[in-house]
CSV table of C-alpha atoms in Angstrom, one decimal:
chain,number,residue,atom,x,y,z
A,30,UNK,CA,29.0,-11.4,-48.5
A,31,UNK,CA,30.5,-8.0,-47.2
A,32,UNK,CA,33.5,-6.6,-49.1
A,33,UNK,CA,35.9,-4.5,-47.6
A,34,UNK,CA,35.0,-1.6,-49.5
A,35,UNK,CA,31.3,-2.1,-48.2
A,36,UNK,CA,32.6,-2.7,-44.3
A,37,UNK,CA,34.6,0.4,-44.4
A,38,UNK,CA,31.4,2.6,-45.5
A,39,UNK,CA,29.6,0.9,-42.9
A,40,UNK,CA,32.0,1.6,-40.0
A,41,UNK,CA,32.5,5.0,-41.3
A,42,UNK,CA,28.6,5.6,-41.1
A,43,UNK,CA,29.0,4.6,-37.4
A,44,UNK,CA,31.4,6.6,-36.6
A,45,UNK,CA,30.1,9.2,-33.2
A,46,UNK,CA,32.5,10.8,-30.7
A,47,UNK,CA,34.2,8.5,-28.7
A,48,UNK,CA,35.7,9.5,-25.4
A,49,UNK,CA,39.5,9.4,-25.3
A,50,UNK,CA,41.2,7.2,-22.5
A,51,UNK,CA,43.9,9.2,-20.8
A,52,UNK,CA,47.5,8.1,-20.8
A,53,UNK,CA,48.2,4.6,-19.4
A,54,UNK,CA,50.7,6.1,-16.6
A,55,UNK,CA,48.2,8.8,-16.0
A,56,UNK,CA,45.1,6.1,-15.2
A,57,UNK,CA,47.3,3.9,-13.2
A,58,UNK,CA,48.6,6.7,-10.9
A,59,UNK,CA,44.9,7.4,-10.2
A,60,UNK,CA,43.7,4.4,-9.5
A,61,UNK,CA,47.2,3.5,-7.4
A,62,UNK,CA,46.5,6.9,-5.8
A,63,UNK,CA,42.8,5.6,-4.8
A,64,UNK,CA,43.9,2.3,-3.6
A,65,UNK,CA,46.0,3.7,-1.8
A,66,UNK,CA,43.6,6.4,0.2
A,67,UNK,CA,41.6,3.3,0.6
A,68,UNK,CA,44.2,1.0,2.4
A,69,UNK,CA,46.1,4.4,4.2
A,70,UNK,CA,42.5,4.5,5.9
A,71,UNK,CA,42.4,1.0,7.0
A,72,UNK,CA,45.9,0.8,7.9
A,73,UNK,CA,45.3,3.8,10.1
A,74,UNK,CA,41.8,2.7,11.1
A,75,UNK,CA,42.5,-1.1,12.0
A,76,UNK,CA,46.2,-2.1,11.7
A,77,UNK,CA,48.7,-2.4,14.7
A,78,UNK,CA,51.2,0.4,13.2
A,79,UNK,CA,53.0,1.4,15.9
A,80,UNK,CA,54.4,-2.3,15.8
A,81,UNK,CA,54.9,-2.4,12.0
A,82,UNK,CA,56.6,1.2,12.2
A,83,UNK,CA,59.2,-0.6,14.9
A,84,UNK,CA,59.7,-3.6,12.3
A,85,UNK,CA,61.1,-1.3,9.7
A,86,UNK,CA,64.5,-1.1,11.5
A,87,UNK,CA,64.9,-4.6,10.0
A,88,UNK,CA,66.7,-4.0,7.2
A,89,UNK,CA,65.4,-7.4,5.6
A,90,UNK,CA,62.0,-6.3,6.6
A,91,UNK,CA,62.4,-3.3,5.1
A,92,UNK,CA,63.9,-4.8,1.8
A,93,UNK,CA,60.5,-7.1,1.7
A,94,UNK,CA,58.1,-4.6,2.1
A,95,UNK,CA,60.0,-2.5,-1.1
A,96,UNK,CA,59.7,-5.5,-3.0
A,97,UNK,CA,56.6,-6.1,-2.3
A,98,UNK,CA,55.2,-2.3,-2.7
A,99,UNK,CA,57.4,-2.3,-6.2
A,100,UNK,CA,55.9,-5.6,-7.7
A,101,UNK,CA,52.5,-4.1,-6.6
A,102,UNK,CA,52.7,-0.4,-9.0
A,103,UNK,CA,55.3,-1.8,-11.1
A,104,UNK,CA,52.5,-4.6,-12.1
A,105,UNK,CA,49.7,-2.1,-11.7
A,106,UNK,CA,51.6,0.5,-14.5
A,107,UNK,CA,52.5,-2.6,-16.4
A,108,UNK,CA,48.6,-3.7,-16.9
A,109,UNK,CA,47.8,-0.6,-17.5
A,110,UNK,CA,50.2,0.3,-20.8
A,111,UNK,CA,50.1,-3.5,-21.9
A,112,UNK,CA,45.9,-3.0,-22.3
A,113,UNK,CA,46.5,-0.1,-24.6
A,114,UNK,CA,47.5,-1.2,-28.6
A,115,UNK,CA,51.0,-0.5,-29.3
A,116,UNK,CA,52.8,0.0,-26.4
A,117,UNK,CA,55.4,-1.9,-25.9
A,118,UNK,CA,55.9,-5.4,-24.2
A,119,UNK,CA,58.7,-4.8,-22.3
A,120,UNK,CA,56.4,-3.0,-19.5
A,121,UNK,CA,55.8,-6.5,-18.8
A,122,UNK,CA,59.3,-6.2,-16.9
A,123,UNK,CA,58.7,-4.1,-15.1
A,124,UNK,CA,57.6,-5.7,-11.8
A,125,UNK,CA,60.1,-8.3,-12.1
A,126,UNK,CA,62.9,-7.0,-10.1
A,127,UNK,CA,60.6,-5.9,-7.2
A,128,UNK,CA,59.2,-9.4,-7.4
A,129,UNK,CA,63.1,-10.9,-7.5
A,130,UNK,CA,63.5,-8.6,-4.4
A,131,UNK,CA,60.3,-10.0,-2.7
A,132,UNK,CA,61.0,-13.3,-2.9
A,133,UNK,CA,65.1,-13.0,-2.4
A,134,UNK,CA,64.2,-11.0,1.1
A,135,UNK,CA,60.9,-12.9,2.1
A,136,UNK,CA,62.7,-16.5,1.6
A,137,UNK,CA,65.8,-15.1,3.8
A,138,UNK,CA,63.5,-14.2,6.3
A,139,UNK,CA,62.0,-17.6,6.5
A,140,UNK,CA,65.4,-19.3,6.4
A,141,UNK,CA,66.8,-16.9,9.6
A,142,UNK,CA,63.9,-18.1,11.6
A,143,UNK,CA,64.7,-21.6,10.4
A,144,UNK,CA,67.6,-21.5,11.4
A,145,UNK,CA,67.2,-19.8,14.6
A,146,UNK,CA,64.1,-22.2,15.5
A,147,UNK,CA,65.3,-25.6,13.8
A,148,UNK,CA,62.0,-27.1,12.4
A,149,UNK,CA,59.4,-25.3,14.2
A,150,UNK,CA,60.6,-23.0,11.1
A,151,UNK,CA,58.3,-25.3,8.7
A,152,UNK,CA,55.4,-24.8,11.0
A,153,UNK,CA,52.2,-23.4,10.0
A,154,UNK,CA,52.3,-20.2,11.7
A,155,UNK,CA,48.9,-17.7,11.3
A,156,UNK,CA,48.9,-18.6,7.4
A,157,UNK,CA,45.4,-20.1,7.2
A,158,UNK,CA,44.7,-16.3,8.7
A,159,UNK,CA,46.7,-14.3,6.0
A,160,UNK,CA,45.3,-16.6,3.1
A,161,UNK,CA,41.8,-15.8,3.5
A,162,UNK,CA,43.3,-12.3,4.5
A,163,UNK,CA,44.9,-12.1,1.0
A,164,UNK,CA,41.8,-13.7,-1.0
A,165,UNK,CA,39.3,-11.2,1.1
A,166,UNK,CA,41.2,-7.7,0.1
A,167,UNK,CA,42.9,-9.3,-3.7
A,168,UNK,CA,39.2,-9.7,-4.9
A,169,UNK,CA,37.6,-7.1,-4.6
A,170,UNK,CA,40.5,-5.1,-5.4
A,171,UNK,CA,41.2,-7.1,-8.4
A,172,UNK,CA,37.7,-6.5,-9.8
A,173,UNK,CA,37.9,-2.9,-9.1
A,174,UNK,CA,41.5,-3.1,-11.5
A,175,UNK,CA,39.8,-5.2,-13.8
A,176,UNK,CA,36.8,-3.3,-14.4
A,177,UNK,CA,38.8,-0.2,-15.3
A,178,UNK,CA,40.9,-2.1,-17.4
A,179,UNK,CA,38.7,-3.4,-19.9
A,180,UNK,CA,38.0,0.2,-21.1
A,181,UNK,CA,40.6,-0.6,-23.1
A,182,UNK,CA,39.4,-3.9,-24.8
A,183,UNK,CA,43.1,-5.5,-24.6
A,184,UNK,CA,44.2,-7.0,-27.1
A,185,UNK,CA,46.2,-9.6,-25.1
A,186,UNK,CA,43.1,-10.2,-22.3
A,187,UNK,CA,45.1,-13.3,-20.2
A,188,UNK,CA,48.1,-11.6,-20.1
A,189,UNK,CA,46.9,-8.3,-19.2
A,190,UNK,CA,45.0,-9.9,-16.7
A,191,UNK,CA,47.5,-12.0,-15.1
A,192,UNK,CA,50.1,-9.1,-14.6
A,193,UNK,CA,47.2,-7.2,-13.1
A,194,UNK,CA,46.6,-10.3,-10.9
A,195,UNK,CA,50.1,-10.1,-9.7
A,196,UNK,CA,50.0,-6.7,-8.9
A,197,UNK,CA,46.6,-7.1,-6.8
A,198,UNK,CA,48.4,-10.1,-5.2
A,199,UNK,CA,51.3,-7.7,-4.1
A,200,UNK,CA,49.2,-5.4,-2.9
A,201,UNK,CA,46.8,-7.5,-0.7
A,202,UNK,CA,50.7,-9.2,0.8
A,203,UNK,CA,51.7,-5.3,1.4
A,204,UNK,CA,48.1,-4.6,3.3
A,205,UNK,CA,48.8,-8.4,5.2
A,206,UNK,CA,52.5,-7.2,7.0
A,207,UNK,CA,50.9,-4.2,8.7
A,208,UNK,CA,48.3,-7.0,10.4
A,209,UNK,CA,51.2,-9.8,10.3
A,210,UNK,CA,53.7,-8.4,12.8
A,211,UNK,CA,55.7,-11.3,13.2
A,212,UNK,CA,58.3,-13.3,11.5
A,213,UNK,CA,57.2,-15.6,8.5
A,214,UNK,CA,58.0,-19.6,8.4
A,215,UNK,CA,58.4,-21.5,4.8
A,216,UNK,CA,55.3,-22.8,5.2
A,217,UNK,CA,53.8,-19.3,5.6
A,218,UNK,CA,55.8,-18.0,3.1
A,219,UNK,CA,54.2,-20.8,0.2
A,220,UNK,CA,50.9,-20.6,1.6
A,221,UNK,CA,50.6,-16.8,1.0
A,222,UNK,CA,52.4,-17.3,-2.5
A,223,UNK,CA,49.1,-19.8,-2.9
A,224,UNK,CA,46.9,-17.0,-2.4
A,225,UNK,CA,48.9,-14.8,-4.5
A,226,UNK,CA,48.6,-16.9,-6.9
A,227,UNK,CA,45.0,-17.7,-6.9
A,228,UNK,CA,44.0,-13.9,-7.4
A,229,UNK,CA,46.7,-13.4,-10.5
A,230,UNK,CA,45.2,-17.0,-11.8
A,231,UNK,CA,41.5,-15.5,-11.1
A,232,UNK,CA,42.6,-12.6,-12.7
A,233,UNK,CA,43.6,-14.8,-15.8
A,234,UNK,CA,40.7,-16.4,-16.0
A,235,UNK,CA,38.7,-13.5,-16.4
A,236,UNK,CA,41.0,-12.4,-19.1
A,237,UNK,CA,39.9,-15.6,-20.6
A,238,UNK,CA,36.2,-15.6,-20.2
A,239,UNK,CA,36.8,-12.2,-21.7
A,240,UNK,CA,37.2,-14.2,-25.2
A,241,UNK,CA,34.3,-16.3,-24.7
A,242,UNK,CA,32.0,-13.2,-24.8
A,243,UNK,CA,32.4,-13.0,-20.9
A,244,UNK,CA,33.4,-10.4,-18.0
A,245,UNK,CA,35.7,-8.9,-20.6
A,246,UNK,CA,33.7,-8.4,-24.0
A,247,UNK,CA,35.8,-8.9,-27.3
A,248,UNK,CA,37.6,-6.1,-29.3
A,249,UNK,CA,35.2,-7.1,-32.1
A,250,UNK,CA,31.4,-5.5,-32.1
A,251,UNK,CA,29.5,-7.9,-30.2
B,29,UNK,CA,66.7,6.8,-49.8
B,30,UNK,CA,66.4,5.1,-46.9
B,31,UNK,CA,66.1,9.1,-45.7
B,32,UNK,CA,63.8,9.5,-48.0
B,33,UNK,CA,61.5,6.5,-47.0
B,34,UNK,CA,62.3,7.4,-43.5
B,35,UNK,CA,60.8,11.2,-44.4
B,36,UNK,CA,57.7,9.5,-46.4
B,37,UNK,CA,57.0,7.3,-43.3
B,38,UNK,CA,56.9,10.1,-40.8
B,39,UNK,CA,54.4,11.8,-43.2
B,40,UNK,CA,52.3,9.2,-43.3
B,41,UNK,CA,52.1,8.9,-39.6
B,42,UNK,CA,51.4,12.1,-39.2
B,43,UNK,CA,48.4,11.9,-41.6
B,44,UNK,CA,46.9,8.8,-40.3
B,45,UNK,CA,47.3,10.6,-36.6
B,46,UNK,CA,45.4,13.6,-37.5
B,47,UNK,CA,43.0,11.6,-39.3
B,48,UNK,CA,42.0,9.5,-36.4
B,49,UNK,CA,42.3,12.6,-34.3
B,50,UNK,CA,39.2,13.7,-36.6
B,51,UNK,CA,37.4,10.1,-36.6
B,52,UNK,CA,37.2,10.4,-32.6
B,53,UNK,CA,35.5,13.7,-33.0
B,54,UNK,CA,33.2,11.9,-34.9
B,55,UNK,CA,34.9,12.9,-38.4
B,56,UNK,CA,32.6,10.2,-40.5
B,57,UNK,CA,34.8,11.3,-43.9
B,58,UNK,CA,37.8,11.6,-42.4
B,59,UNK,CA,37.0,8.0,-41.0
B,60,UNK,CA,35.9,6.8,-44.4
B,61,UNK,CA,39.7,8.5,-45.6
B,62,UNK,CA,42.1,6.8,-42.7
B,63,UNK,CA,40.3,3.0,-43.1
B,64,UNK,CA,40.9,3.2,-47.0
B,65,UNK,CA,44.3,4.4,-46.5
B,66,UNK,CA,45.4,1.7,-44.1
B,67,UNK,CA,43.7,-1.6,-46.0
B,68,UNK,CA,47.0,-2.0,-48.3
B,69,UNK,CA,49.7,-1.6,-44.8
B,70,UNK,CA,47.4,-3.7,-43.1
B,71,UNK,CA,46.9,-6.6,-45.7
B,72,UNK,CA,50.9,-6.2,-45.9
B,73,UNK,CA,51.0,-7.4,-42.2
B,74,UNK,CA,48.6,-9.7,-42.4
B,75,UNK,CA,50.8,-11.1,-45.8
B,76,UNK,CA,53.5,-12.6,-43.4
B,77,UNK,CA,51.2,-14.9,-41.5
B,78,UNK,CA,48.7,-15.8,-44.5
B,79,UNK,CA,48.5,-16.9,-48.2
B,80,UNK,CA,44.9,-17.1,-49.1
B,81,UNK,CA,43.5,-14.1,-50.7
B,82,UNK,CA,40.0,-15.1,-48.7
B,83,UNK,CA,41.9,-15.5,-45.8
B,84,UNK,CA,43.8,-12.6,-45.5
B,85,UNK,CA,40.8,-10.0,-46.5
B,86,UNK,CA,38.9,-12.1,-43.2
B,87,UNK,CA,41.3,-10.4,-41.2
B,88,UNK,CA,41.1,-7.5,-42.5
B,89,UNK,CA,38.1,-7.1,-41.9
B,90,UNK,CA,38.5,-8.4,-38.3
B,91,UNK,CA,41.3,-5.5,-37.9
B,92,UNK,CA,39.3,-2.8,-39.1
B,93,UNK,CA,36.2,-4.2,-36.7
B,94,UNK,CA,39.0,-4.1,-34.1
B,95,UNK,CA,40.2,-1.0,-34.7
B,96,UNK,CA,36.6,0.8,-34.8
B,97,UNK,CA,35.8,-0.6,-31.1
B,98,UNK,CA,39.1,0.4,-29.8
B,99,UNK,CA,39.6,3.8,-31.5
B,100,UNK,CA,39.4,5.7,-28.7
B,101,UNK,CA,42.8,3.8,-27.3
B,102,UNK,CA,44.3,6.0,-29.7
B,103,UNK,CA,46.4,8.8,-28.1
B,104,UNK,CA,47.2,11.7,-31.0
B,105,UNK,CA,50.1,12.6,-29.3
B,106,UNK,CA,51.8,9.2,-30.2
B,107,UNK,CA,52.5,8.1,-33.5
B,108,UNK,CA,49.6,6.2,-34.9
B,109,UNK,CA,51.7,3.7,-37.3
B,110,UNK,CA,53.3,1.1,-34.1
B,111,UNK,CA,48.9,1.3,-32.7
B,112,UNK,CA,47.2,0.0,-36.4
B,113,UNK,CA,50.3,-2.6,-37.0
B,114,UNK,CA,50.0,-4.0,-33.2
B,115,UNK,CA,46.5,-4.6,-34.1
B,116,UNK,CA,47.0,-6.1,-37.5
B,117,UNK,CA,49.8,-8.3,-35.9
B,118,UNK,CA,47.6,-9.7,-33.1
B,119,UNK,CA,44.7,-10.1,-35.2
B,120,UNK,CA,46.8,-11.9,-37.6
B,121,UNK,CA,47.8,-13.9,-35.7
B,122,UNK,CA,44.2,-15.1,-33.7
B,123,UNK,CA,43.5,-15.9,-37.1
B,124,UNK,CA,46.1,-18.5,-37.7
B,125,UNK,CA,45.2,-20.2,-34.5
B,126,UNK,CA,41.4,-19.8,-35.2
B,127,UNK,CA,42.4,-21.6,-39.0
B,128,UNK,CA,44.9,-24.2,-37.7
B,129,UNK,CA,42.1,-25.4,-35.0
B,130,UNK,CA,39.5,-25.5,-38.0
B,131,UNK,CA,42.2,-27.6,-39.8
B,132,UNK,CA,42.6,-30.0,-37.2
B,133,UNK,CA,38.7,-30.3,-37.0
B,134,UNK,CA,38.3,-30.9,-41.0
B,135,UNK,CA,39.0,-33.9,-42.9
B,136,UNK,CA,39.3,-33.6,-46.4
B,137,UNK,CA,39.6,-36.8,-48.4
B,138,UNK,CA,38.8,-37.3,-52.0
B,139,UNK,CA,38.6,-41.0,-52.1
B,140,UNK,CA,35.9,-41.4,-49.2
B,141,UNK,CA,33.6,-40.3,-51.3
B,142,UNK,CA,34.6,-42.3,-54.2
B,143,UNK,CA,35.4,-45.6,-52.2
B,144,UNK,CA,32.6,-48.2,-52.8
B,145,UNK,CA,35.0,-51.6,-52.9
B,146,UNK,CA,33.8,-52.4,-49.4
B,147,UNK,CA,29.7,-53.5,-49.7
B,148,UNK,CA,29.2,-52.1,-46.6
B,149,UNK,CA,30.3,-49.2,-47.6
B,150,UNK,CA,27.9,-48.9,-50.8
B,151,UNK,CA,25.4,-49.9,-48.2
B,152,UNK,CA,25.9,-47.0,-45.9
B,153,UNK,CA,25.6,-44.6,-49.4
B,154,UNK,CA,22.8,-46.2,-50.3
B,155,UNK,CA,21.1,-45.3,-46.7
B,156,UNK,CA,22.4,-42.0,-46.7
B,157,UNK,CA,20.3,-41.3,-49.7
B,158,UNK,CA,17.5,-42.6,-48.4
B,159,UNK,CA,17.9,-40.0,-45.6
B,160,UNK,CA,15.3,-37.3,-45.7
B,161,UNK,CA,18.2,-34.7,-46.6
B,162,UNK,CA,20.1,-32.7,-45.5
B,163,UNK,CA,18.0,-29.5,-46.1
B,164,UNK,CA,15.2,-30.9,-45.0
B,165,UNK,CA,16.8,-31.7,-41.2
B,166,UNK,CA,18.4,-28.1,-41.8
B,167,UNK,CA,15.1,-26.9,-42.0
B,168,UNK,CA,13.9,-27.8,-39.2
B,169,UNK,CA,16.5,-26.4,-36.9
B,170,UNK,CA,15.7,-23.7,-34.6
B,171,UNK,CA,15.9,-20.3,-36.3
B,172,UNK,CA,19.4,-18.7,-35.0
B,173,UNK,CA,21.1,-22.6,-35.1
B,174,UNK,CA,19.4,-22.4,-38.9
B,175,UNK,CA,20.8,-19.1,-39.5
B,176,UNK,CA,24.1,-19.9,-38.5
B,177,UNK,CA,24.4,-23.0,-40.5
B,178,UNK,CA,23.7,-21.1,-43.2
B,179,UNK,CA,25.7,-18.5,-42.9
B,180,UNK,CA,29.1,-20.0,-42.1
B,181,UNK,CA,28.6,-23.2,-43.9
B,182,UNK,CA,26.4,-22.9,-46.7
B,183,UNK,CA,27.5,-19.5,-47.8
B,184,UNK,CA,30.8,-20.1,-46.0
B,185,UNK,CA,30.9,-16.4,-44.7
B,186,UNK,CA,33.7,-15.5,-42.1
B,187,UNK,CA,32.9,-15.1,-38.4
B,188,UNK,CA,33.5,-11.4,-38.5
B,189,UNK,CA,30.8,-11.1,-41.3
B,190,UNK,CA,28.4,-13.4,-40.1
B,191,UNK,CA,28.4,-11.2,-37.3
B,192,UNK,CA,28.0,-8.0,-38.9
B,193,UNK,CA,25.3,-9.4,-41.1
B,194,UNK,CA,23.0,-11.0,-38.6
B,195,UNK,CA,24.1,-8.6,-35.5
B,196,UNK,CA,24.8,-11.7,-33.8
B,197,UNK,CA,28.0,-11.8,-31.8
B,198,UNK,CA,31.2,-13.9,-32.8
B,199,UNK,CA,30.4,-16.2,-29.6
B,200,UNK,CA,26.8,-16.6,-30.1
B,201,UNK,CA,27.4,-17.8,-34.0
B,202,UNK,CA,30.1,-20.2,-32.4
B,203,UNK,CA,27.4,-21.7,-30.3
B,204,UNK,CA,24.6,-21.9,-32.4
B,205,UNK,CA,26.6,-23.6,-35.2
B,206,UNK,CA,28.2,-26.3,-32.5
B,207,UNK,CA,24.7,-26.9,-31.5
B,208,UNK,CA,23.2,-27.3,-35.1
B,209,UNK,CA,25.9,-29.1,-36.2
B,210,UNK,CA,25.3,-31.5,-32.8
B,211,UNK,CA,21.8,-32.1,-33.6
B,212,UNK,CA,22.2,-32.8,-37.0
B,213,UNK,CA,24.7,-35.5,-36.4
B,214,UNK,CA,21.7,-36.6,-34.1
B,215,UNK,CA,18.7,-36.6,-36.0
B,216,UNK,CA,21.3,-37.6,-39.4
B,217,UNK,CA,22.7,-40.2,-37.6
B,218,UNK,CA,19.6,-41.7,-36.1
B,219,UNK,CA,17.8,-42.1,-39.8
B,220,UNK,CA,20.5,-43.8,-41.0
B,221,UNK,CA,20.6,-46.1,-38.5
C-alpha cells in the first residue's frame, strides 16, 4: 500500500516540463476569433445578406440577434474559465442575460406574428429545415470547443460541457437567421430550442463519458 | 492578528506560486518541496467532508494525482492558494459520493453470520463450506479481473492506488472488479446450488 510520503516522491520523480495553457479569456477569444472567420466566410459565401442586412431595422430583430450573439461568447468565455481550477463559478452567469434577452425578443417575435396571422402563428413554418440546419453546424462546432477544452481536464466535466453546449447552440441559431430571413412562429421557435438543446445535452453527455474513461479522459493518471 | 495571518497567508501563496512556477519547468525538488507543503492544507479541506483517517489520506492522494495531471492549469500570475483548495474541495467531495454509493451497495450485519435458528439456514452454511472456496474460484479468474479482486478487496487498496500500483486506469479496475465480482456470484452460486 502506497503512503503519501511514497506517492509524493513518485510524482515528484515524474515531474518534466509541462506546457502552460494561456489565460482562459485569451483561448476563448481565439477560438471565438476562428469561429468566427469561419462563419464570416460562409455567411459571405452562401447566406442571403443583403436580406438579413435589411432585417436589422427591426429593432426586435435586432434585439434577438444581440441575444443570441451574447449567450453564444458569453457561454463560450464562460466554458472556458469554468474548465480551469479555481476560477470562479459565477462565470457561469454570464450568458444568462443574453439568453434572458433571446428568449424575451424571440418569444415576442412569435407572438407579433401570432397575433397578426391568428393560428397560422402555431404553424410549422421551415423548422424541420433550421433543425437539421442547427444539428449540422452545432456538431461539428461543438467538437471543435470540446476538443480544446479538455486541455484542461475540468474538474466539473458535465457542467463545463453543458455551458459549452449552450454556447455552440447559440452560435449555430446566430449562423441559422442569416439563412432564415423570415419571421418565426411558436412552433419554430420550440423546435429550434429542441435543437439547441440537443447539442448542449450532447455536449453534456460527453462531459459525462468523460468520467467513464471516455471522450474526455479523467484528471487522475489513466 | 488577523493582519498578521492575513500577511503569513499572502506569504505562503507566494511561495507555493513560485514553487509550482519551478515544478512546470520541470523543477523535480522544487516539486518534491510544494506537494509536502500542501498535504497538511489539503487534509484540512478534505477534514470538513471526512472523518476516517483512511479515508481522508485516499483523497489525498487522489488530489495530489489530480493536481500532477493538471499542473499546467496553473497560471503564476494568479495566486496559487483558491487553484490547490478548488481541487481538494471537488475531489473531496467525488469522494463522498464515490463512499456513500459503496455504502448503499454494502450490507454489514453481524448477526447473519451468527444466525443458525432457521435449519435451512445451517443448511445453506453447511453447503457453503462444501464449496470449493473462495480462493480457489478467485483463482481461476482471468488475470486483470484476478488482480483487481485482489487489490481492492483483499488488500482493500483505494482506487487511486490500485491504479498507480498496477498502471491500470480508475475505470478499467471498476470494470474488472464488477466483472469478477459477477462471475463469482456465478460460478459461487451455482456450486451451492
Amino acid at each position: 500500500m502506497e503512503t503519501t510520503e511514497q506517492l509524493i516522491t513518485r510524482l515528484a520523480a515524474q515531474a518534466r516540463p509541462v506546457r502552460r495553457l494561456r489565460p482562459p479569456m485569451v483561448r476563448a477569444v481565439l477560438w471565438l476569433v476562428g469561429m468566427g472567420g469561419v462563419g464570416g466566410v460562409a455567411i459571405a459565401l452562401f447566406s442571403n445578406l443583403d436580406v438579413t442586412i435589411g432585417r436589422l431595422s427591426e429593432p426586435l430583430l435586432l434585439a434577438e440577434l444581440i441575444g443570441i450573439l451574447g449567450t453564444a461568447i458569453g457561454a463560450v468565455i464562460a466554458a472556458f474559465y469554468l474548465s480551469v481550477p479555481g476560477r470562479s463559478s459565477r462565470w457561469g452567469l454570464v450568458p444568462i442575460p443574453f439568453f434572458v434577452l433571446w428568449m424575451a425578443s424571440s418569444g415576442d417575435n412569435c407572438y407579433q406574428d401570432w397575433l397578426v396571422h391568428g393560428t397560422d402563428g402555431w404553424a410549422l413554418g421551415e423548422s424541420f429545415a433550421c433543425f437539421r440546419f442547427i444539428l449540422m453546424t452545432g456538431v461539428p462546432i461543438a467538437l471543435s470547443l470540446l476538443l480544446i477544452l479538455r486541455r484542461a481536464h475540468p474538474l466539473a466535466p458535465i457542467r463545463v460541457a453543458a455551458i459549452a453546449g449552450l454556447g455552440v447552440a447559440a452560435m449555430a441559431a446566430f449562423l441559422l437567421q442569416f439563412f432564415h430571413t423570415f419571421d418565426i412562429t411558436f412552433l419554430d421557435l420550440a423546435v429550434h430550442l429542441a435543437a439547441g438543446a440537443m447539442v448542449a445535452a450532447g455536449s453534456a453527455l460527453v462531459g459525462l463519458s468523460r468520467r467513464r474513461g471516455g471522450f474526455m479522459p479523467p484528471a487522475r493518471p489513466m | 492578528m488577523a493582519a498578521g495571518k492575513d500577511i503569513h497567508d499572502s506569504e505562503r501563496d507566494k511561495v507555493w506560486s513560485r514553487l509550482m512556477a519551478a515544478a512546470q519547468t520541470g523543477d523535480q525538488h522544487a516539486y518534491a518541496r510544494l506537494l509536502h507543503d500542501v498535504v497538511p492544507y489539503v487534509r484540512a479541506i478534505i477534514r470538513s467532508h471526512h472523518r476516517t483517517a483512511d479515508r481522508i489520506e485516499d483523497i489525498v492522494q487522489d488530489v495530489l494525482l489530480t493536481v500532477h495531471r493538471v499542473r499546467h492549469t496553473y497560471d503564476p500570475s494568479r495566486p496559487f492558494v483558491p487553484w490547490i483548495a478548488a481541487i481538494a474541495r471537488r475531489r473531496s467531495i467525488d469522494g463522498l459520493r464515490r463512499w456513500r454509493r459503496t455504502d448503499m451497495a454494502e450490507l454489514f450485519d453481524q448477526q447473519a453470520y451468527e444466525t443458525f435458528a432457521d435449519p435451512r439456514a445451517k443448511r445453506e452454511s453447511e453447503t457453503s463450506d462444501r464449496v470449493a472456496g473462495l480462493g480457489d474460484a478467485i483463482a481461476a479468474l482471468p488475470a486483470k479481473q484476478r488482480q483487481a479482486v485482489e487489490m481492492l478487496k483483499l488488500r482493500e487498496m483505494s482506487l487511486a492506488e490500485a491504479s498507480g500500483k498496477s498502471g491500470k486506469s480508475i475505470a478499467a479496475l471498476k470494470v474488472n472488479v464488477h466483472r469478477a465480482i459477477k462471475a463469482l456470484r456465478a460460478r459461487l452460486g451455482k456450486e451451492v446450488r
